[in-house]
Amino acid sequence: MIFAMADAPWHLHLAMTALGIGCSPALMGPYYIFAREYPPASFGMLAGVLVGFGSLGNILGASPLVWVIEAAGWRQTLWGLAVVTLMVAALVLAAVRDPAQLGAGHPQGSIGQILRLRALWFIVPLFGVNYAVTAAIRGLWAAPWLEQVHGADATQIGRVTLAMGLAMVAGSFAVGPAARLAGSARRATMLFSAVMIVTLAVMWQAPALPLATVTALLVVLGFFGSAYPLLMAHGRSFLPPHLVGRGMTFLNMISIGGVGVMQFASRPVYAAAQGAYPPAQAFAMLWLFFLIPLVIGFLLYFLTPEAAAHD
């Protein structure tokens, strides 16, 4: 509503801040309910389905939203979104119930207790870079790479990034079956991360491949870069009941924080490479920038044990 009424830049800053605060429980609230109300073996599948539907929202927020804005105007569109959001909030209020409170025998949780869980120490680095790679490449770098190195026009760029986005949606829905086939969320995470590493390595070594091949690489990266629900399922298994809420929120903060850091840090890396190399090699250096922390996180993840889920 603030956005719809905005007529000064600070109104937009206020609206974006309110949107960030408002959407923050949209993922963690359901994750907490899943963790408390459903069997641990179901968590990865439920988490993946939730992220999959959320990612579909990202797709609707691209070209379909542009079409609506062109037809109705941006202020009217935002008013419409405000009404839809209020309707969703009313449905949540009417239909969703909190899990039963823990008994008095459970201690109070704290961030300090989470940090003392040694099993999380070697999962956190992969949390910080796994989703950050695909989010930064699709949201920030795919379009200039396709344009500057492969000569793609706006229509081609839109199709390729849409394909990558749909692959990310499909990957989120696939993580539950993948965990069952692999035998655990940890093994499925290793598989997904290994494919990401190989794909990024190809992009690094051969950044000027034909457009069709590059499209396939981005689709593979999008699909196998959707291991966030698997990581969350594995991390959740280390959390005792009184730390589930704070623990999952902490892990999510690491993941989302990694997205911001990687996007911010990648700009000066590309700027420096752009000044020293032709476009293809400049992007090769950028892909190497994403590849190195992903490999480090992957190797450290090997030190994370399989965890028995808490009752």
Short mmCIF file of C-alpha atoms in Angstrom, two decimals:
data_model
loop_
_atom_site.label_atom_id
_atom_site.label_comp_id
_atom_site.label_asym_id
_atom_site.label_seq_id
_atom_site.Cartn_x
_atom_site.Cartn_y
_atom_site.Cartn_z
CA MET A 1 0.00 0.00 0.00
CA ILE A 2 2.89 2.35 0.75
CA PHE A 3 4.39 1.44 -2.60
CA ALA A 4 1.09 2.12 -4.38
CA MET A 5 0.85 5.59 -2.83
CA ALA A 6 4.55 6.48 -3.16
CA ASP A 7 5.46 9.85 -4.65
CA ALA A 8 8.96 10.35 -3.21
CA PRO A 9 12.09 8.16 -3.14
CA TRP A 10 12.01 7.70 0.64
CA HIS A 11 8.53 6.22 0.31
CA LEU A 12 10.03 3.44 -1.81
CA HIS A 13 12.75 2.78 0.79
CA LEU A 14 10.09 2.61 3.50
CA ALA A 15 7.95 0.28 1.38
CA MET A 16 10.87 -2.04 0.61
CA THR A 17 11.79 -2.17 4.31
CA ALA A 18 8.21 -3.03 5.25
CA LEU A 19 8.06 -5.69 2.52
CA GLY A 20 11.26 -7.28 3.82
CA ILE A 21 9.94 -7.37 7.39
CA GLY A 22 6.57 -8.65 6.25
CA CYS A 23 7.83 -11.50 4.08
CA SER A 24 10.45 -12.73 6.57
CA PRO A 25 8.16 -15.24 8.34
CA ALA A 26 6.69 -16.55 5.07
CA LEU A 27 9.38 -19.24 4.87
CA MET A 28 10.40 -19.73 8.49
CA GLY A 29 6.84 -19.96 9.85
CA PRO A 30 5.92 -22.94 7.67
CA TYR A 31 9.34 -24.53 8.20
CA TYR A 32 8.82 -24.36 11.96
CA ILE A 33 5.38 -25.97 11.61
CA PHE A 34 6.78 -28.67 9.33
CA ALA A 35 9.58 -29.40 11.81
CA ARG A 36 7.26 -29.64 14.80
CA GLU A 37 4.17 -31.27 13.30
CA TYR A 38 5.47 -33.71 10.67
CA PRO A 39 7.86 -36.68 10.76
CA PRO A 40 11.52 -35.69 10.24
CA ALA A 41 11.68 -37.83 7.09
CA SER A 42 9.00 -35.62 5.50
CA PHE A 43 10.73 -32.32 6.19
CA GLY A 44 12.89 -32.22 3.07
CA MET A 45 9.96 -32.93 0.76
CA LEU A 46 7.70 -30.35 2.44
CA ALA A 47 10.49 -27.77 2.49
CA GLY A 48 11.16 -28.33 -1.21
CA VAL A 49 7.48 -28.04 -2.17
CA LEU A 50 7.21 -24.77 -0.24
CA VAL A 51 10.29 -23.30 -1.95
CA GLY A 52 9.01 -24.59 -5.29
CA PHE A 53 5.72 -22.73 -4.96
CA GLY A 54 7.58 -19.66 -3.73
CA SER A 55 9.84 -19.82 -6.76
CA LEU A 56 6.77 -19.96 -8.99
CA GLY A 57 5.88 -16.63 -7.45
CA ASN A 58 9.22 -15.30 -8.65
CA ILE A 59 8.30 -16.40 -12.17
CA LEU A 60 4.91 -14.66 -11.92
CA GLY A 61 6.74 -11.55 -10.72
CA ALA A 62 8.62 -11.30 -14.02
CA SER A 63 6.88 -11.17 -17.43
CA PRO A 64 3.30 -11.80 -16.16
CA LEU A 65 3.61 -8.89 -13.73
CA VAL A 66 4.92 -6.67 -16.52
CA TRP A 67 1.88 -7.55 -18.65
CA VAL A 68 -0.50 -6.64 -15.81
CA ILE A 69 1.31 -3.36 -15.17
CA GLU A 70 1.15 -2.45 -18.86
CA ALA A 71 -2.58 -3.19 -18.90
CA ALA A 72 -3.63 -1.66 -15.58
CA GLY A 73 -0.82 0.65 -14.44
CA TRP A 74 1.72 0.05 -11.71
CA ARG A 75 -0.18 1.76 -8.89
CA GLN A 76 -3.37 -0.20 -9.57
CA THR A 77 -1.33 -3.41 -9.81
CA LEU A 78 0.24 -2.79 -6.41
CA TRP A 79 -3.16 -2.05 -4.88
CA GLY A 80 -4.35 -5.36 -6.30
CA LEU A 81 -1.35 -7.18 -4.83
CA ALA A 82 -2.07 -5.56 -1.46
CA VAL A 83 -5.64 -6.88 -1.56
CA VAL A 84 -4.47 -10.38 -2.52
CA THR A 85 -1.89 -10.33 0.29
CA LEU A 86 -4.55 -9.33 2.84
CA MET A 87 -6.75 -12.18 1.61
CA VAL A 88 -3.88 -14.66 2.01
CA ALA A 89 -3.20 -13.31 5.51
CA ALA A 90 -6.86 -13.81 6.41
CA LEU A 91 -6.73 -17.41 5.15
CA VAL A 92 -3.59 -18.07 7.21
CA LEU A 93 -5.29 -16.59 10.29
CA ALA A 94 -8.37 -18.75 9.76
CA ALA A 95 -6.75 -22.04 8.76
CA VAL A 96 -3.21 -22.32 10.17
CA ARG A 97 -2.60 -23.32 13.77
CA ASP A 98 0.58 -23.06 15.83
CA PRO A 99 2.19 -26.27 17.05
CA ALA A 100 1.62 -27.11 20.69
CA GLN A 101 3.99 -25.29 23.01
CA LEU A 102 6.89 -27.27 24.44
CA GLY A 103 6.52 -28.40 28.00
CA ALA A 104 8.23 -26.78 30.96
CA GLY A 105 10.88 -29.49 30.88
CA HIS A 106 12.47 -28.06 27.73
CA PRO A 107 15.11 -25.35 28.25
CA GLN A 108 14.90 -21.92 26.66
CA GLY A 109 16.80 -21.70 23.39
CA SER A 110 19.45 -19.14 22.50
CA ILE A 111 21.79 -18.30 19.62
CA GLY A 112 24.71 -19.28 21.85
CA GLN A 113 23.37 -22.81 22.12
CA ILE A 114 23.06 -22.99 18.34
CA LEU A 115 26.64 -21.83 17.84
CA ARG A 116 27.84 -24.54 20.23
CA LEU A 117 26.36 -27.32 18.06
CA ARG A 118 29.56 -28.62 16.50
CA ALA A 119 27.67 -30.57 13.83
CA LEU A 120 26.52 -27.27 12.31
CA TRP A 121 30.02 -25.80 11.99
CA PHE A 122 30.82 -27.59 8.74
CA ILE A 123 27.36 -27.20 7.19
CA VAL A 124 27.23 -23.41 7.61
CA PRO A 125 29.84 -22.60 4.88
CA LEU A 126 27.83 -24.48 2.24
CA PHE A 127 24.68 -22.74 3.47
CA GLY A 128 26.41 -19.43 2.83
CA VAL A 129 27.30 -20.12 -0.81
CA ASN A 130 24.97 -22.80 -2.22
CA TYR A 131 21.91 -20.69 -3.01
CA ALA A 132 24.03 -17.54 -3.37
CA VAL A 133 25.64 -18.88 -6.57
CA THR A 134 22.42 -19.55 -8.48
CA ALA A 135 20.67 -16.44 -7.14
CA ALA A 136 23.56 -14.16 -8.13
CA ILE A 137 24.04 -15.69 -11.56
CA ARG A 138 20.36 -15.71 -12.52
CA GLY A 139 19.53 -12.36 -10.96
CA LEU A 140 22.67 -10.39 -11.75
CA TRP A 141 25.08 -11.94 -14.24
CA ALA A 142 23.26 -14.23 -16.69
CA ALA A 143 21.87 -11.35 -18.75
CA PRO A 144 25.15 -9.45 -19.27
CA TRP A 145 26.98 -12.73 -19.98
CA LEU A 146 24.45 -13.70 -22.63
CA GLU A 147 24.50 -10.23 -24.15
CA GLN A 148 28.22 -9.42 -24.11
CA VAL A 149 29.67 -12.84 -24.86
CA HIS A 150 26.94 -14.56 -26.88
CA GLY A 151 25.25 -11.59 -28.55
CA ALA A 152 21.80 -12.49 -27.20
CA ASP A 153 19.00 -9.95 -27.54
CA ALA A 154 16.40 -9.12 -24.88
CA THR A 155 14.00 -11.82 -26.07
CA GLN A 156 16.66 -14.53 -26.02
CA ILE A 157 17.87 -13.41 -22.60
CA GLY A 158 14.32 -13.55 -21.28
CA ARG A 159 13.84 -17.07 -22.59
CA VAL A 160 17.12 -18.35 -21.15
CA THR A 161 16.60 -16.80 -17.73
CA LEU A 162 13.00 -18.06 -17.70
CA ALA A 163 14.29 -21.56 -18.47
CA MET A 164 16.78 -21.29 -15.63
CA GLY A 165 14.06 -20.02 -13.28
CA LEU A 166 11.75 -22.89 -14.19
CA ALA A 167 14.63 -25.30 -13.63
CA MET A 168 15.06 -23.86 -10.13
CA VAL A 169 11.36 -24.47 -9.48
CA ALA A 170 11.63 -28.04 -10.77
CA GLY A 171 14.74 -28.64 -8.67
CA SER A 172 12.92 -27.51 -5.52
CA PHE A 173 10.11 -29.98 -6.17
CA ALA A 174 12.66 -32.73 -6.91
CA VAL A 175 14.66 -32.51 -3.68
CA GLY A 176 12.28 -34.72 -1.69
CA PRO A 177 12.41 -37.65 -4.13
CA ALA A 178 16.16 -37.05 -4.55
CA ALA A 179 16.73 -37.43 -0.82
CA ARG A 180 14.76 -40.69 -0.79
CA LEU A 181 16.68 -42.07 -3.76
CA ALA A 182 20.05 -41.03 -2.33
CA GLY A 183 19.22 -42.38 1.12
CA SER A 184 19.52 -39.08 3.00
CA ALA A 185 19.39 -35.32 2.61
CA ARG A 186 23.16 -35.19 3.14
CA ARG A 187 23.94 -37.52 0.24
CA ALA A 188 21.48 -35.72 -2.05
CA THR A 189 23.08 -32.39 -1.11
CA MET A 190 26.50 -33.77 -2.04
CA LEU A 191 25.17 -34.93 -5.41
CA PHE A 192 23.49 -31.61 -6.18
CA SER A 193 26.56 -29.63 -5.09
CA ALA A 194 28.91 -31.82 -7.14
CA VAL A 195 26.85 -31.21 -10.29
CA MET A 196 26.91 -27.47 -9.54
CA ILE A 197 30.69 -27.56 -9.23
CA VAL A 198 31.13 -29.42 -12.51
CA THR A 199 28.76 -27.01 -14.31
CA LEU A 200 30.53 -23.94 -12.97
CA ALA A 201 33.89 -25.45 -13.88
CA VAL A 202 32.72 -25.86 -17.48
CA MET A 203 31.48 -22.26 -17.51
CA TRP A 204 34.85 -21.12 -16.16
CA GLN A 205 36.93 -23.09 -18.63
CA ALA A 206 34.72 -22.44 -21.70
CA PRO A 207 32.73 -19.22 -21.20
CA ALA A 208 32.13 -18.70 -24.95
CA LEU A 209 30.34 -21.93 -25.79
CA PRO A 210 27.36 -21.74 -28.21
CA LEU A 211 24.18 -20.17 -26.86
CA ALA A 212 22.29 -23.49 -26.84
CA THR A 213 25.03 -25.10 -24.73
CA VAL A 214 25.14 -22.12 -22.37
CA THR A 215 21.37 -22.34 -21.95
CA ALA A 216 21.70 -26.01 -21.02
CA LEU A 217 24.43 -25.18 -18.50
CA LEU A 218 22.29 -22.51 -16.83
CA VAL A 219 19.32 -24.87 -16.70
CA VAL A 220 21.47 -27.58 -15.06
CA LEU A 221 22.89 -25.01 -12.64
CA GLY A 222 19.40 -23.82 -11.76
CA PHE A 223 18.05 -27.32 -11.18
CA PHE A 224 20.94 -28.60 -9.08
CA GLY A 225 21.40 -25.25 -7.36
CA SER A 226 18.10 -25.87 -5.56
CA ALA A 227 19.59 -27.85 -2.68
CA TYR A 228 18.56 -25.29 -0.03
CA PRO A 229 15.68 -27.44 1.27
CA LEU A 230 18.04 -30.43 1.48
CA LEU A 231 20.55 -28.40 3.48
CA MET A 232 17.77 -27.15 5.74
CA ALA A 233 16.49 -30.70 6.27
CA HIS A 234 19.99 -31.86 7.19
CA GLY A 235 20.61 -28.88 9.47
CA ARG A 236 17.24 -29.31 11.13
CA SER A 237 18.15 -32.87 12.11
CA PHE A 238 20.84 -31.51 14.46
CA LEU A 239 18.43 -29.20 16.30
CA PRO A 240 16.74 -30.33 19.52
CA PRO A 241 13.06 -29.32 19.83
CA HIS A 242 13.72 -26.15 21.83
CA LEU A 243 16.15 -24.85 19.17
CA VAL A 244 14.19 -25.70 16.02
CA GLY A 245 12.75 -22.22 15.45
CA ARG A 246 15.86 -20.20 16.25
CA GLY A 247 18.14 -22.75 14.59
CA MET A 248 16.36 -22.82 11.25
CA THR A 249 16.07 -19.05 11.25
CA PHE A 250 19.81 -18.79 11.92
CA LEU A 251 20.62 -21.14 9.04
CA ASN A 252 18.27 -19.25 6.74
CA MET A 253 19.95 -15.98 7.74
CA ILE A 254 23.31 -17.45 6.70
CA SER A 255 21.86 -18.50 3.34
CA ILE A 256 20.14 -15.19 2.54
CA GLY A 257 23.09 -13.24 3.91
CA GLY A 258 25.35 -15.20 1.57
CA VAL A 259 23.21 -14.11 -1.38
CA GLY A 260 23.69 -10.46 -0.48
CA VAL A 261 27.41 -10.79 0.19
CA MET A 262 28.13 -12.76 -3.00
CA GLN A 263 26.17 -10.35 -5.17
CA PHE A 264 27.84 -7.33 -3.61
CA ALA A 265 31.34 -8.84 -3.77
CA SER A 266 30.97 -10.09 -7.34
CA ARG A 267 30.66 -6.58 -8.80
CA PRO A 268 34.22 -5.42 -8.05
CA VAL A 269 35.55 -8.82 -9.13
CA TYR A 270 33.91 -8.45 -12.53
CA ALA A 271 34.91 -4.78 -12.80
CA ALA A 272 38.57 -5.68 -12.24
CA ALA A 273 38.42 -8.60 -14.68
CA GLN A 274 36.62 -6.49 -17.28
CA GLY A 275 39.48 -4.00 -17.23
CA ALA A 276 42.09 -6.69 -17.77
CA TYR A 277 40.48 -9.28 -20.06
CA PRO A 278 38.12 -9.52 -23.06
CA PRO A 279 34.45 -10.18 -22.15
CA ALA A 280 34.59 -13.99 -22.28
CA GLN A 281 37.64 -14.19 -20.01
CA ALA A 282 36.23 -11.55 -17.69
CA PHE A 283 33.18 -13.73 -17.11
CA ALA A 284 35.44 -16.76 -16.72
CA MET A 285 37.09 -14.99 -13.79
CA LEU A 286 33.65 -14.23 -12.37
CA TRP A 287 32.61 -17.89 -12.59
CA LEU A 288 35.86 -18.81 -10.84
CA PHE A 289 34.95 -16.35 -8.08
CA PHE A 290 31.72 -18.29 -7.52
CA LEU A 291 33.35 -21.69 -7.95
CA ILE A 292 36.08 -21.38 -5.31
CA PRO A 293 33.86 -20.80 -2.24
CA LEU A 294 31.43 -23.44 -3.48
CA VAL A 295 34.24 -26.02 -3.63
CA ILE A 296 35.44 -25.01 -0.17
CA GLY A 297 31.93 -25.29 1.27
CA PHE A 298 31.48 -28.65 -0.45
CA LEU A 299 34.72 -30.07 0.97
CA LEU A 300 33.92 -28.85 4.49
CA TYR A 301 30.47 -30.38 4.19
CA PHE A 302 32.09 -33.82 3.98
CA LEU A 303 33.01 -33.34 7.66
CA THR A 304 29.34 -32.97 8.62
CA PRO A 305 27.98 -36.27 9.96
CA GLU A 306 24.74 -37.96 9.08
CA ALA A 307 22.42 -36.99 11.90
CA ALA A 308 19.67 -38.93 13.61
CA ALA A 309 16.57 -36.76 13.71
CA HIS A 310 15.31 -35.65 17.12
CA ASP A 311 11.98 -36.89 18.33
#
